[in-house]
């Protein structure tokens, strides 16, 4: 009986011991000890509370179900504290100032260089993306000198990006740190993310972090998408161009509860007009339509330290291109007319689950996972190319510190699975790739001059074998506003030779794979080392901010899948025998010449050489010299945010080498080098208020064109037809206008 | 035997309580700006055993997480006053105070009012 009483009493005892004690004081700059008597202290959504005594002290009972403690006092700002255990607190309340508060805002740079990080990273904000009214991710690098954008071929309208002189397969392209544009989506993947969905982009030159995998060689591009909690409740963007391209973007975001928010993002674009300004009877740009839907869920529980995202995405993209008279119903896979259709359907599910220990803020865990199905059905003239990829990706990351917050560590495990099924003309290729890996990254920051990140990962891959990926980044700041950086790292990847070189299907070239004992299409995996140094210096010139960046990167291929176009009737894939490297030097100056005017200049030098069967040669269609200039001007912001914005970008490319055509008949021969090309883009935005703005812009205003982008356009089924010799714009100048409407 | 185990467990518990690896503390530290924040936090982090230090410019509250086996509030505060910032219990020497940047002279009324907004 006695025990029973004890037993019954026990919770009461336990309960009575649980309380939160504390003291409420006035926050003042003099640091005087001013206790606040009579302040209210109570648990949110309860009637449980207390009033502070003459010393500002209080005691309130505590129960685990209570988490938010509200402290309020007349004439002071009310604060809500998150309490997860019975403890003693001391809290300073801020007096509410009687004067109206003045908020001083400084204009943020649309693209900012990160001075303190070990990696050479640029942060491109959504403001920068608005400068070129870009429609999708592949077009959003127009105002960025570190990324080169060119057309992959004269047929598909695909823009290809390059970094350090290397094409996108050598860049790890991730969406919220989940590698996304890879495998089957390599050629067109960048156009599958609408520009308005992107919140910001981080561009890292050189070998990136080992946390995101072993594949990156030249760099990493990570796009952060709009978050339902931060994005507008309603956003509409309507775009129309003189080429009769139309796009519509709408975002709807709803807050369902304190913790749960969801967003529905819809994108549609279409282009139905046939253009042929160069009279080669081929469309200058494809006819297309795309529907892209994303549903995002965001769950945040600050007290428990849980953050999570879940995304569902569906994409349907259809392109048709080729000769003007080509009608797919009638002429598909016949020699009536040359035409091509590329249809892609993609389903994605991805999620992130993060936990930050509320008691120990440095300790956190994160799980990223993604499942996707990608299916492309296409044909180019008489060649069929179908690819399906099913993927699973998962990455578990644990963050902590060793000793104190100067020594941070990240460690974890990852797992990937890819199933590929390809039909190339009449040959079927199918393969399963899977890998398990573990990584460890250590970061040391002495809080002043030095910041070092050293990472190592080990992976076991069914085709690449067991291998180690080391990567190191260091930043050193010897004097104010400077950053010397150095990095090196190794990357390894299996080349999806057909998906990455789809442009060759739009030619009469015969495809040949030369080695046959490797594990991926008979080829060995690509391995490269990347080394880089960079120097960033910020300074003041005539009282205004400026910075200069100089960097040099070298990529050395230990092994590579060499794509040899030097025989105009062939495209051969073979393992590298000999030398292959890419040297890249960039000098960039940013200057805020006037309160409202920003200027940016860049010069780039590339030396990209590969050993082909016919000798060591400069990589085709890669200019040695490039110039870039950008100017942005914004008028002063008036009431309701009204202002004008102007932006102009000039790009100049030096001569580029054409792959050899000397064995062709004279009419189908090209010179050794292309002429130089300079293009000018400009955009004007009129912001009426924070809700509404319109923009008007022009691309390639000076109307520069490559006269004859398709070789043997008059004989597309003959042996000399080739659309891969593209070095400049095909369509000429294009103007567009659009509007943006938002409710915040 | 049972008693021994019980008392051992109890002692272990007390030991753990007395020597918390992640002890938390909140201190009042004087300062005025972000430069002060930098200085205060660095002084703490560089004290062996301090794992995390976050100082709030508005409330002057310094939140600490430290390993009690390696350090204590006293030595942390000594390091704070050594870089020129007063804490609720210790006052920085005139010499140390003079090493802070001129705009961080939090004892100066004029400097303080400059940072009011």
Short mmCIF file of C-alpha atoms in Angstrom, two decimals, chain A residues 25 27-33 85 90-92 94 358-363 401 403-406 446-448, chain B residues 22 24 26-31 42 45-47 49-54 58-61 65 88 109 112 116:
data_model
loop_
_atom_site.label_atom_id
_atom_site.label_comp_id
_atom_site.label_asym_id
_atom_site.label_seq_id
_atom_site.Cartn_x
_atom_site.Cartn_y
_atom_site.Cartn_z
CA UNK A 25 16.20 42.69 -17.07
CA UNK A 27 18.62 45.63 -22.16
CA UNK A 28 20.54 48.89 -22.16
CA UNK A 29 23.73 50.09 -23.69
CA UNK A 30 25.10 51.25 -20.38
CA UNK A 31 24.98 47.65 -19.23
CA UNK A 32 23.28 48.72 -16.04
CA UNK A 33 21.58 46.07 -14.01
CA UNK A 85 14.33 21.68 -20.40
CA UNK A 90 18.30 35.43 -17.62
CA UNK A 91 16.65 37.50 -20.23
CA UNK A 92 17.13 41.08 -21.39
CA UNK A 94 14.59 45.52 -25.48
CA UNK A 358 18.92 22.47 -30.59
CA UNK A 359 21.21 22.07 -27.59
CA UNK A 360 24.45 21.65 -29.52
CA UNK A 361 24.07 23.86 -32.58
CA UNK A 362 27.12 22.45 -34.33
CA UNK A 363 25.80 18.91 -34.39
CA UNK A 401 33.19 19.72 -34.49
CA UNK A 403 37.17 20.32 -29.81
CA UNK A 404 35.72 23.69 -30.75
CA UNK A 405 33.98 25.40 -33.63
CA UNK A 406 37.24 26.14 -35.46
CA UNK A 446 41.58 29.95 -37.55
CA UNK A 447 38.97 32.77 -37.69
CA UNK A 448 41.46 35.16 -39.23
CA UNK B 22 28.84 20.50 -22.95
CA UNK B 24 26.24 26.01 -21.05
CA UNK B 26 25.27 32.91 -20.39
CA UNK B 27 27.31 35.97 -19.48
CA UNK B 28 26.96 39.67 -19.86
CA UNK B 29 29.87 41.11 -21.81
CA UNK B 30 30.24 44.76 -22.69
CA UNK B 31 30.80 45.85 -26.26
CA UNK B 42 37.50 34.77 -30.88
CA UNK B 45 36.94 30.10 -28.90
CA UNK B 46 40.68 30.35 -28.44
CA UNK B 47 40.27 29.30 -24.82
CA UNK B 49 37.72 23.74 -24.02
CA UNK B 50 35.30 26.32 -25.40
CA UNK B 51 33.26 24.77 -28.16
CA UNK B 52 30.93 27.53 -29.17
CA UNK B 53 30.59 31.20 -28.31
CA UNK B 54 27.92 33.55 -29.62
CA UNK B 58 21.91 44.14 -28.74
CA UNK B 59 21.54 42.24 -25.50
CA UNK B 60 25.26 41.91 -24.68
CA UNK B 61 24.54 38.32 -23.88
CA UNK B 65 29.13 25.99 -24.59
CA UNK B 88 29.62 41.07 -15.49
CA UNK B 109 29.50 57.71 -23.86
CA UNK B 112 27.97 54.36 -27.28
CA UNK B 116 22.51 53.66 -30.77
#
